[in-house]
Coordinates of C-alpha atoms in Angstrom, one line a residue:
Chain V
M1 CA -4.8 -24.5 42.7
G2 CA -2.0 -22.2 43.5
T3 CA -2.2 -19.4 40.7
A4 CA -5.3 -18.5 39.1
S5 CA -5.8 -20.5 35.9
S6 CA -8.4 -19.6 33.7
T7 CA -10.4 -22.9 34.1
L8 CA -11.6 -24.7 37.2
T9 CA -11.8 -28.1 37.3
Q10 CA -14.4 -30.0 39.0
Y11 CA -11.9 -31.4 41.6
D12 CA -11.0 -27.6 42.5
I13 CA -14.8 -26.5 42.9
E14 CA -15.4 -29.7 45.3
D15 CA -12.1 -28.7 47.2
V16 CA -13.4 -25.2 47.7
Q17 CA -17.0 -26.4 48.5
E18 CA -15.5 -28.7 51.3
H19 CA -13.8 -25.9 52.7
C20 CA -16.7 -23.5 53.0
N21 CA -18.9 -26.3 54.3
N22 CA -20.8 -26.5 51.3
L23 CA -22.5 -23.2 51.8
F24 CA -22.2 -22.3 48.0
S25 CA -23.5 -24.4 45.2
Q26 CA -21.1 -25.4 42.4
Q27 CA -22.5 -22.7 40.1
E28 CA -21.9 -20.2 42.6
I29 CA -18.5 -21.0 42.9
V30 CA -18.0 -20.9 39.3
S31 CA -19.6 -17.5 39.1
L32 CA -17.4 -16.4 42.1
Y33 CA -14.2 -17.6 40.1
K34 CA -15.2 -15.5 37.1
R35 CA -15.6 -12.4 39.4
F36 CA -12.1 -13.4 41.2
C37 CA -10.5 -13.3 37.8
Q38 CA -12.1 -10.2 36.6
L39 CA -10.9 -8.4 39.7
D40 CA -7.4 -10.0 39.6
R41 CA -6.6 -8.2 36.4
S42 CA -2.8 -9.3 36.4
A43 CA -3.7 -13.1 37.0
K44 CA -1.4 -13.2 40.0
G45 CA -3.6 -15.6 42.0
F46 CA -4.7 -13.1 44.5
I47 CA -6.4 -9.8 44.5
S48 CA -4.3 -6.8 45.6
A49 CA -5.7 -3.9 47.7
D50 CA -5.3 -1.6 44.7
E51 CA -7.6 -3.8 42.6
F52 CA -10.1 -4.1 45.4
L53 CA -10.1 -0.3 45.6
S54 CA -10.7 0.2 41.9
V55 CA -14.4 -1.0 42.5
P56 CA -15.8 2.4 43.5
E57 CA -18.6 0.9 45.4
F58 CA -16.0 -0.9 47.9
A59 CA -13.7 2.2 48.0
M60 CA -16.5 4.3 49.3
N61 CA -17.6 2.1 52.1
P62 CA -16.5 3.5 55.5
L63 CA -15.1 0.1 56.7
S64 CA -13.2 -0.6 53.3
Q65 CA -9.9 -0.2 55.0
R66 CA -10.5 -2.7 57.9
L67 CA -12.0 -5.1 55.3
L68 CA -9.0 -4.6 53.1
K69 CA -6.7 -6.0 55.8
M70 CA -8.9 -9.2 56.0
V71 CA -9.0 -9.7 52.0
D72 CA -5.9 -8.3 50.8
G73 CA -3.8 -10.9 49.1
L74 CA -6.4 -13.9 49.5
N75 CA -6.3 -16.6 47.1
F76 CA -9.5 -17.9 45.6
K77 CA -10.2 -20.6 48.2
D78 CA -9.7 -18.0 51.1
F79 CA -11.7 -15.7 49.0
V80 CA -14.7 -17.9 49.0
I81 CA -14.4 -18.9 52.6
F82 CA -14.4 -15.0 53.5
L83 CA -17.6 -14.5 51.5
S84 CA -19.2 -17.6 52.8
A85 CA -20.1 -15.6 56.1
F86 CA -22.5 -13.6 53.8
N87 CA -24.3 -16.6 52.5
P88 CA -27.9 -16.8 53.4
K89 CA -27.2 -20.3 54.7
A90 CA -24.4 -19.4 56.9
S91 CA -25.2 -19.6 60.7
T92 CA -25.6 -16.6 62.8
P93 CA -22.6 -17.3 65.0
Q94 CA -20.5 -17.6 61.7
K95 CA -21.7 -14.1 60.7
I96 CA -21.1 -12.7 64.1
E97 CA -17.4 -14.3 64.2
L98 CA -16.7 -12.1 61.0
I99 CA -18.1 -9.0 62.7
F100 CA -15.9 -9.8 65.7
K101 CA -13.0 -10.2 63.4
V102 CA -13.5 -6.8 62.0
Y103 CA -13.3 -5.2 65.4
D104 CA -10.5 -7.2 66.6
S105 CA -7.9 -5.7 64.6
D106 CA -5.1 -6.9 66.5
Y107 CA -6.3 -10.6 66.3
N108 CA -5.9 -11.1 70.3
G109 CA -9.5 -12.4 70.6
K110 CA -10.5 -9.5 72.6
V111 CA -12.5 -6.4 71.5
S112 CA -11.4 -3.6 73.8
F113 CA -13.1 -0.1 74.2
Q114 CA -10.6 1.3 72.0
D115 CA -11.3 -1.2 69.3
I116 CA -14.8 -0.2 69.2
M117 CA -14.1 3.5 69.1
E118 CA -11.8 2.9 66.1
V119 CA -14.7 1.3 64.4
L120 CA -17.2 4.1 65.3
R121 CA -14.7 6.6 64.2
D122 CA -14.6 5.0 60.7
L123 CA -18.3 4.8 60.6
S124 CA -18.9 8.4 61.6
G125 CA -16.0 10.1 59.9
S126 CA -15.7 13.8 60.8
F127 CA -19.3 14.1 62.0
M128 CA -18.9 12.9 65.4
S129 CA -16.0 13.9 67.8
D130 CA -13.9 11.4 69.9
K131 CA -15.6 12.9 73.0
Q132 CA -19.3 12.4 71.7
I133 CA -18.4 8.8 70.5
E134 CA -16.8 8.1 74.0
E135 CA -19.9 9.4 75.7
V136 CA -22.2 7.4 73.5
L137 CA -20.1 4.0 74.0
I138 CA -19.8 4.5 77.7
K139 CA -23.6 5.0 78.1
V140 CA -24.8 1.9 76.0
L141 CA -22.1 -0.1 77.5
E142 CA -23.1 0.6 81.1
E143 CA -26.7 0.0 80.0
A144 CA -25.9 -3.4 79.0
G145 CA -24.0 -4.2 81.9
Y146 CA -20.4 -3.7 80.7
S147 CA -17.8 -1.0 81.8
K148 CA -15.2 1.2 79.8
D149 CA -12.5 -1.2 80.8
S150 CA -14.3 -4.7 79.9
S151 CA -12.9 -6.4 76.8
L152 CA -15.4 -8.2 74.8
L153 CA -14.8 -11.6 73.8
L154 CA -16.4 -13.4 70.9
G155 CA -19.1 -15.0 73.4
D156 CA -20.1 -11.7 74.5
F157 CA -20.6 -10.4 70.9
V158 CA -22.8 -13.7 70.1
K159 CA -24.8 -12.6 73.3
I160 CA -25.1 -9.1 72.3
L161 CA -25.9 -9.4 68.6
D162 CA -27.5 -12.7 68.2
H163 CA -31.2 -11.8 67.4
P164 CA -33.6 -12.6 64.5
G165 CA -32.9 -9.3 62.7
L166 CA -29.4 -9.8 61.9
K167 CA -29.2 -10.0 58.3
M168 CA -25.8 -10.2 56.4
E169 CA -26.7 -11.6 53.2
V170 CA -25.2 -11.2 49.6
E171 CA -26.3 -13.1 46.7
V172 CA -24.1 -14.4 44.2
P173 CA -25.4 -13.6 40.5
V174 CA -25.5 -16.8 38.6
D175 CA -25.9 -16.6 34.8
Chain U
M1 CA -0.8 0.7 33.7
S2 CA -1.0 4.0 35.0
K3 CA -1.2 3.8 38.9
L4 CA -4.5 4.9 40.4
T5 CA -4.1 8.4 42.0
T6 CA -5.8 9.2 45.3
S7 CA -8.9 11.0 45.0
S8 CA -8.4 14.6 44.1
S9 CA -10.5 17.6 44.0
E10 CA -10.5 17.6 40.0
L11 CA -12.9 14.4 40.2
D12 CA -15.8 17.0 40.8
L13 CA -18.7 14.7 40.4
D14 CA -21.3 17.4 39.3
H15 CA -24.1 15.1 38.7
P16 CA -27.2 13.9 40.7
N17 CA -26.7 12.3 44.1
I18 CA -25.2 8.6 43.8
E19 CA -27.1 8.0 46.8
D20 CA -30.5 8.0 44.9
Y21 CA -29.3 5.0 42.7
L22 CA -27.7 2.8 45.1
P23 CA -29.6 0.4 47.2
S24 CA -30.4 2.3 50.3
D25 CA -30.7 0.6 53.6
S26 CA -32.0 1.9 57.2
I27 CA -28.7 1.4 59.0
Q28 CA -30.9 1.7 62.3
Q29 CA -34.5 2.2 62.9
P30 CA -35.1 5.9 63.1
H31 CA -36.4 6.5 66.3
A32 CA -35.8 3.6 68.9
K33 CA -33.6 4.0 71.7
L34 CA -29.9 3.5 71.2
R35 CA -28.6 0.0 72.7
L36 CA -25.3 -1.4 72.5
R37 CA -26.5 -3.9 69.8
D38 CA -27.2 -1.1 67.6
L39 CA -23.9 0.4 68.1
L40 CA -22.0 -2.7 67.4
D41 CA -24.1 -4.0 64.5
I42 CA -22.0 -3.2 61.5
S43 CA -23.6 -5.9 59.3
P44 CA -25.5 -3.5 56.9
T45 CA -22.1 -1.7 56.2
L46 CA -20.2 -4.9 55.9
T47 CA -23.1 -6.5 53.7
E48 CA -22.6 -3.5 51.2
A49 CA -19.0 -3.8 51.0
A50 CA -19.2 -7.8 50.2
G51 CA -22.0 -6.8 47.9
A52 CA -19.5 -4.6 46.0
I53 CA -16.8 -7.4 46.1
V54 CA -19.2 -10.0 44.4
D55 CA -20.6 -7.7 41.9
D56 CA -20.7 -4.1 41.1
S57 CA -22.4 -1.9 38.5
F58 CA -19.2 0.1 37.7
T59 CA -17.0 -2.9 36.5
R60 CA -19.8 -4.3 34.5
C61 CA -19.6 -1.3 32.3
F62 CA -16.1 -2.0 31.4
K63 CA -16.5 -5.8 30.8
S64 CA -15.8 -7.1 27.4
N65 CA -18.5 -9.5 26.2
P66 CA -17.1 -11.2 23.1
P67 CA -19.7 -13.0 21.1
E68 CA -20.1 -16.6 22.1
P69 CA -17.8 -19.1 20.4
W70 CA -19.9 -21.5 18.0
N71 CA -17.1 -23.8 17.1
W72 CA -17.4 -26.0 19.8
N73 CA -18.1 -29.3 18.1
I74 CA -16.9 -31.6 15.4
Y75 CA -18.4 -30.1 12.3
L76 CA -18.7 -26.6 13.3
F77 CA -15.0 -26.4 14.0
P78 CA -13.8 -27.1 10.5
L79 CA -16.2 -24.5 9.5
W80 CA -14.7 -22.1 11.8
C81 CA -11.1 -23.0 10.6
L82 CA -12.2 -22.4 7.1
G83 CA -13.4 -19.0 8.3
V84 CA -10.4 -18.1 9.9
V85 CA -8.5 -19.0 6.6
V86 CA -10.7 -16.5 4.8
R87 CA -10.6 -13.9 7.4
Y88 CA -6.8 -13.8 7.7
G89 CA -5.7 -15.2 4.2
I90 CA -8.1 -13.3 2.0
L91 CA -10.1 -10.7 3.8
F92 CA -7.3 -9.1 5.6
P93 CA -4.8 -8.7 2.8
V94 CA -7.7 -7.2 0.6
R95 CA -8.5 -4.9 3.2
V96 CA -5.0 -3.9 3.9
L97 CA -4.8 -3.1 0.2
V98 CA -7.9 -1.0 0.4
L99 CA -6.7 0.9 3.3
T100 CA -3.2 1.6 1.8
L101 CA -5.0 2.7 -1.5
G102 CA -7.2 5.0 0.4
W103 CA -4.2 6.3 2.3
I104 CA -2.5 7.1 -0.9
I105 CA -5.3 8.9 -2.7
F106 CA -6.0 10.7 0.6
L107 CA -2.4 12.0 1.2
S108 CA -1.6 12.7 -2.6
C109 CA -4.9 15.0 -2.4
Y110 CA -4.6 16.4 1.0
I111 CA -0.9 17.3 0.9
P112 CA -1.0 19.6 -2.1
V113 CA -4.4 21.2 -0.8
H114 CA -3.1 21.7 2.4
M115 CA 0.2 23.3 1.0
L116 CA -1.0 25.1 -2.0
L117 CA -4.3 26.6 -0.8
K118 CA -2.9 28.2 2.0
G119 CA -4.4 31.7 1.2
H120 CA -7.8 30.1 0.2
D121 CA -9.0 29.3 3.4
K122 CA -12.7 28.6 2.7
L123 CA -12.0 26.4 -0.4
R124 CA -9.2 24.7 1.5
K125 CA -11.4 23.8 4.5
R126 CA -14.2 22.5 2.3
L127 CA -11.7 20.3 0.4
E128 CA -10.1 19.1 3.6
R129 CA -13.5 18.4 5.0
V130 CA -14.4 16.2 2.1
L131 CA -10.9 14.4 2.2
V132 CA -11.2 13.4 5.9
E133 CA -14.6 12.0 5.2
L134 CA -13.3 10.0 2.4
I135 CA -10.4 8.7 4.4
C136 CA -12.9 7.6 7.3
S137 CA -14.9 5.9 4.7
F138 CA -12.0 3.8 3.6
F139 CA -11.2 3.0 7.2
V140 CA -15.0 1.8 7.6
A141 CA -14.5 -0.3 4.2
S142 CA -11.3 -1.9 5.7
W143 CA -13.4 -3.4 8.5
T144 CA -16.3 -4.1 6.0
G145 CA -18.3 -1.6 8.2
V146 CA -21.9 -1.9 7.8
V147 CA -23.3 1.2 9.3
K148 CA -27.0 2.1 9.1
Y149 CA -27.5 5.8 9.8
H150 CA -31.2 6.9 11.0
G151 CA -32.6 10.2 11.2
P152 CA -31.8 13.6 9.5
R153 CA -28.0 14.1 8.9
P154 CA -26.2 16.7 10.8
C155 CA -25.7 20.0 9.0
A156 CA -23.0 22.7 9.8
R157 CA -25.0 25.3 11.6
P158 CA -23.4 27.6 14.1
K159 CA -24.4 27.2 17.9
Q160 CA -24.8 23.4 17.9
V161 CA -23.0 20.6 19.7
F162 CA -23.4 17.0 19.1
V163 CA -23.1 14.4 22.0
A164 CA -22.9 10.6 21.4
N165 CA -22.2 7.6 23.6
H166 CA -18.7 6.2 23.4
T167 CA -17.5 2.6 22.9
S168 CA -14.3 2.8 21.0
M169 CA -11.9 5.3 19.2
I170 CA -13.8 3.9 15.9
D171 CA -17.0 5.8 17.0
F172 CA -15.5 8.8 15.7
I173 CA -14.5 7.3 12.4
V174 CA -18.0 5.9 12.0
L175 CA -19.5 9.4 12.4
E176 CA -16.9 11.1 10.7
Q177 CA -17.3 9.4 7.4
M178 CA -20.8 10.8 7.1
T179 CA -20.0 14.6 8.4
A180 CA -16.7 15.9 9.1
F181 CA -17.0 16.8 12.8
A182 CA -14.6 18.6 15.1
V183 CA -14.2 16.4 18.0
I184 CA -12.8 16.8 21.4
M185 CA -10.4 13.9 22.3
Q186 CA -7.5 12.8 24.7
K187 CA -4.1 13.4 23.2
H188 CA -2.5 10.3 22.6
P189 CA 1.4 9.6 21.8
G190 CA 2.5 7.7 18.9
W191 CA 1.0 7.3 15.3
V192 CA -2.5 8.0 16.6
G193 CA -1.0 11.4 18.0
L194 CA 0.5 12.0 14.7
L195 CA -2.7 11.7 12.9
Q196 CA -4.2 13.9 15.7
S197 CA -1.8 16.8 15.3
T198 CA -1.9 17.0 11.4
I199 CA -5.1 15.8 9.8
L200 CA -7.6 16.0 12.8
E201 CA -6.1 19.7 13.5
S202 CA -7.3 20.7 10.1
V203 CA -10.9 19.6 10.9
G204 CA -10.9 21.6 14.2
C205 CA -10.3 19.1 16.6
I206 CA -9.5 20.2 20.2
W207 CA -7.2 18.2 22.7
F208 CA -7.4 17.7 26.3
N209 CA -5.3 16.0 28.8
R210 CA -7.2 13.9 31.6
S211 CA -4.6 14.1 34.1
E212 CA -4.1 17.9 34.2
A213 CA -6.5 19.7 36.5
K214 CA -6.2 23.0 35.1
D215 CA -6.8 21.5 31.7
R216 CA -10.6 22.0 32.1
E217 CA -10.9 25.6 32.2
I218 CA -8.8 26.1 29.0
V219 CA -10.6 23.1 27.2
A220 CA -14.1 24.7 28.3
R221 CA -12.9 27.9 26.7
K222 CA -11.8 26.6 23.5
L223 CA -15.1 24.7 23.2
R224 CA -17.2 28.0 23.7
E225 CA -14.8 29.7 21.0
H226 CA -15.2 26.9 18.4
V227 CA -19.2 26.7 18.9
E228 CA -19.6 30.4 18.6
G229 CA -17.4 30.6 15.4
T230 CA -19.4 30.6 12.3
D231 CA -17.1 28.8 9.9
N232 CA -16.1 25.9 12.2
N233 CA -17.2 22.2 11.5
P234 CA -19.8 21.0 13.9
L235 CA -18.5 20.1 17.3
L236 CA -18.9 16.5 18.5
I237 CA -18.5 15.6 22.1
F238 CA -18.4 12.2 24.0
P239 CA -19.7 13.3 27.2
E240 CA -19.0 10.0 29.1
G241 CA -15.3 10.8 29.0
T242 CA -14.2 7.2 28.4
C243 CA -15.0 4.1 26.4
V244 CA -17.9 2.0 27.9
N245 CA -18.8 -1.5 26.6
N246 CA -22.0 -0.8 24.8
H247 CA -24.3 -2.3 27.2
Y248 CA -24.3 0.7 29.6
T249 CA -23.8 4.4 30.0
V250 CA -21.9 6.1 32.6
M251 CA -22.6 9.7 33.9
F252 CA -22.4 12.4 31.4
K253 CA -20.2 15.5 32.2
K254 CA -22.1 18.5 31.9
G255 CA -19.4 20.6 29.8
A256 CA -21.2 20.1 26.6
F257 CA -24.4 21.4 28.0
E258 CA -23.0 24.7 29.2
L259 CA -21.9 26.0 25.9
G260 CA -25.0 27.8 25.0
A261 CA -25.7 25.8 22.0
T262 CA -28.3 23.5 20.8
V263 CA -27.6 19.9 21.7
C264 CA -28.1 17.3 19.4
P265 CA -27.8 13.6 20.7
I266 CA -26.5 10.7 18.7
A267 CA -26.9 7.2 19.7
I268 CA -24.5 4.6 18.5
K269 CA -25.1 0.8 19.0
Y270 CA -22.7 -1.9 17.7
N271 CA -24.2 -5.2 16.8
K272 CA -22.0 -7.9 18.4
I273 CA -22.8 -10.6 16.2
F274 CA -19.7 -10.4 14.2
V275 CA -17.3 -8.5 16.5
D276 CA -17.3 -6.9 19.9
A277 CA -16.1 -3.1 18.9
F278 CA -15.6 -2.2 22.6
W279 CA -12.1 -0.9 23.1
N280 CA -11.1 -2.3 26.5
S281 CA -8.4 0.0 27.5
R282 CA -8.1 -1.5 30.8
K283 CA -6.7 -4.9 29.6
Q284 CA -3.0 -5.0 30.2
E285 CA -1.3 -3.3 27.3
F286 CA 2.2 -2.1 26.9
S287 CA 0.8 1.2 25.8
I288 CA -2.2 3.0 24.4
Q289 CA -0.6 2.8 21.0
T290 CA -0.3 -1.0 20.9
S291 CA -3.5 -1.2 22.4
F292 CA -5.2 0.6 19.6
T293 CA -3.1 -1.2 17.0
T294 CA -4.1 -4.3 18.3
H295 CA -7.8 -3.2 18.3
L296 CA -7.7 -2.2 14.8
L297 CA -6.2 -5.5 13.5
Q298 CA -8.6 -7.4 15.6
L299 CA -11.5 -5.4 13.6
M300 CA -9.6 -6.0 10.3
T301 CA -9.6 -9.7 10.9
S302 CA -13.2 -10.1 11.8
W303 CA -15.8 -10.5 9.4
A304 CA -17.7 -7.2 9.7
V305 CA -18.5 -4.5 11.9
V306 CA -22.1 -3.7 12.1
C307 CA -23.8 -0.8 13.9
D308 CA -26.5 1.5 14.0
V309 CA -26.3 5.3 14.3
W310 CA -29.3 7.4 15.4
Y311 CA -29.4 11.1 15.0
L312 CA -31.8 12.2 17.7
E313 CA -33.8 15.4 18.2
P314 CA -32.0 18.2 18.9
Q315 CA -32.5 19.9 22.4
N316 CA -32.9 23.6 22.7
M317 CA -33.3 25.8 25.7
K318 CA -37.0 26.0 26.4
P319 CA -38.6 29.5 26.7
G320 CA -38.0 30.9 30.0
E321 CA -35.4 28.2 30.9
T322 CA -32.4 29.5 32.3
A323 CA -28.8 28.4 31.1
I324 CA -28.4 26.5 34.4
E325 CA -31.6 24.6 34.0
F326 CA -30.6 23.7 30.5
A327 CA -27.4 22.3 31.6
E328 CA -29.1 20.0 34.3
R329 CA -30.8 18.3 31.4
F330 CA -27.6 16.5 30.9
D331 CA -28.9 13.4 32.4
M332 CA -32.1 13.4 30.5
V333 CA -30.1 13.5 27.1
R334 CA -28.4 10.6 28.6
S335 CA -31.6 8.7 28.8
I336 CA -32.7 9.6 25.5
I337 CA -29.5 8.2 24.1
S338 CA -29.5 5.1 26.1
V339 CA -33.1 4.2 25.4
R340 CA -32.7 4.6 21.8
A341 CA -29.4 2.4 22.0
G342 CA -30.7 0.0 24.5
L343 CA -28.1 0.7 27.0
K344 CA -28.7 0.7 30.8
M345 CA -27.8 3.6 32.8
V346 CA -25.4 3.6 35.8
P347 CA -24.6 6.4 38.2
W348 CA -21.0 6.2 38.0
D349 CA -18.4 8.8 36.6
G350 CA -16.4 7.2 33.9
Y351 CA -13.2 8.8 35.2
L352 CA -13.4 6.4 38.1
K353 CA -11.6 4.1 35.9
Y354 CA -8.5 6.3 36.5
S355 CA -8.9 7.7 40.0
R356 CA -10.4 6.7 43.4
P357 CA -13.9 8.1 44.4
S358 CA -13.9 11.5 46.2
P359 CA -14.5 11.4 50.0
K360 CA -17.7 13.1 49.4
H361 CA -19.7 9.6 49.1
R362 CA -18.1 8.1 52.1
E363 CA -18.8 11.3 53.9
S364 CA -22.6 11.3 53.3
K365 CA -22.7 7.7 54.6
Q366 CA -20.8 8.8 57.8
Q367 CA -23.0 11.8 58.4
S368 CA -26.2 9.9 58.0
F369 CA -24.7 7.2 60.5
A370 CA -23.5 10.0 63.0
E371 CA -26.9 11.8 62.9
S372 CA -28.8 8.6 63.4
V373 CA -26.7 7.7 66.4
L374 CA -26.9 11.2 68.0
R375 CA -30.8 11.5 67.5
R376 CA -31.4 8.1 69.0
L377 CA -29.1 9.1 72.0
E378 CA -31.9 11.5 72.8
E379 CA -34.6 8.9 72.8
K380 CA -35.6 7.7 76.1

């Protein structure tokens, strides 16, 4: 399934399902495909950054640029794999892994103090100074037993974030 | 396809806070002590972003919803083929003839009237008005338009402005065949532009250019002058500023409500049973010209265009209401129209089709995040 054709065969659907560990039902994959084609206006087989940003709700999101790096140019299969982390049936470690990837922008498997600061800057915009962010971050890191120089690994993230309140769920509308 | 510009100050979203409409979330519990987990947990923000990727109300406004195909089995298919033959082979040529005839009659009356009655403005205007209504009727006939008008017909009185929801360029024609309005519209190139600068100019139409920031003030002035003139045709404005797919309405622009005139709402609803009249200008086309021509041809090869037009109750300034308060009622008028035509309201500015959202919205999210963090920092 290279370029986006207007129809999805049963074989394609099953292939995608396999790659996302059967988290999505076949109906949901068909819905996602319709959405994918809707966003991919020039039928290139992937959605460009510009096309993502044409969704105002996405463009308004403080983390849109970071997410754009992860979704720009994905074909349909990878698009579904990305969204599978937001499935209600996805495991908490899978969700935490996505969160980790958003922080780890250089993909070196480690989240440094600077990485966290950058995300916090995106989230707070001009309403918190760098000094304030640093202060807050050092304080909560120390209270949790980490120092400014420690790099957090995925395991650390799982330890910190894994709690029953972690909800990251998006429903796929099926008509 | 025009390149999306970065958000600029001209995209001044003068409307109630979008935050009121969007699903709200409590990013963090308001008054608990701040821990590392709370700071690192970006899941609500990510969820919102992914939610927007999967489905968003803005894109839904501009989605074409063609009528369901019914030719899917062995006995309906030949029937459908017969229909195609009738539509393209019989109806279409007849319609082209009707339209050509209409143009011949129109031009042979309009040109003499326009040239010879230069001195007698009042009579000339009256005749031109009648002739424009006539050619619009011919256009409507060329799509076998079945239009049901409900409510009292608009009359040409000073200090009134008509507002309607917008689905396609044909909205204007459908309304114009009943009453010669002066409409404000985007100037287009090509044959449409030619029609605009000649015939529509005589009915008093006003042009604007969406991409020019300064244009807004000039246009606002022209509108005010038109409304105050005693001899002008009633003014028609489409406050959405863009074509929407007749299932939703986007935010109205306040301009029409700040002219110190009575606002008369008009609701238009197309019955999709025969054809989807939504002019989807977002689809890849070579130019607006070919796009509109294609749209017209599509209408002329369909069975019929069926729609309802409701002239709704005029809105006046209530005693004791200031002009500003009256202008704030623009969203209420939108709901009057939406309810009448069965459309859903969404909180988006139609111009987001052409540019990115202003940083204001992102800033309000950032502000509430920052405030929450700083407040919880104080908690012991």
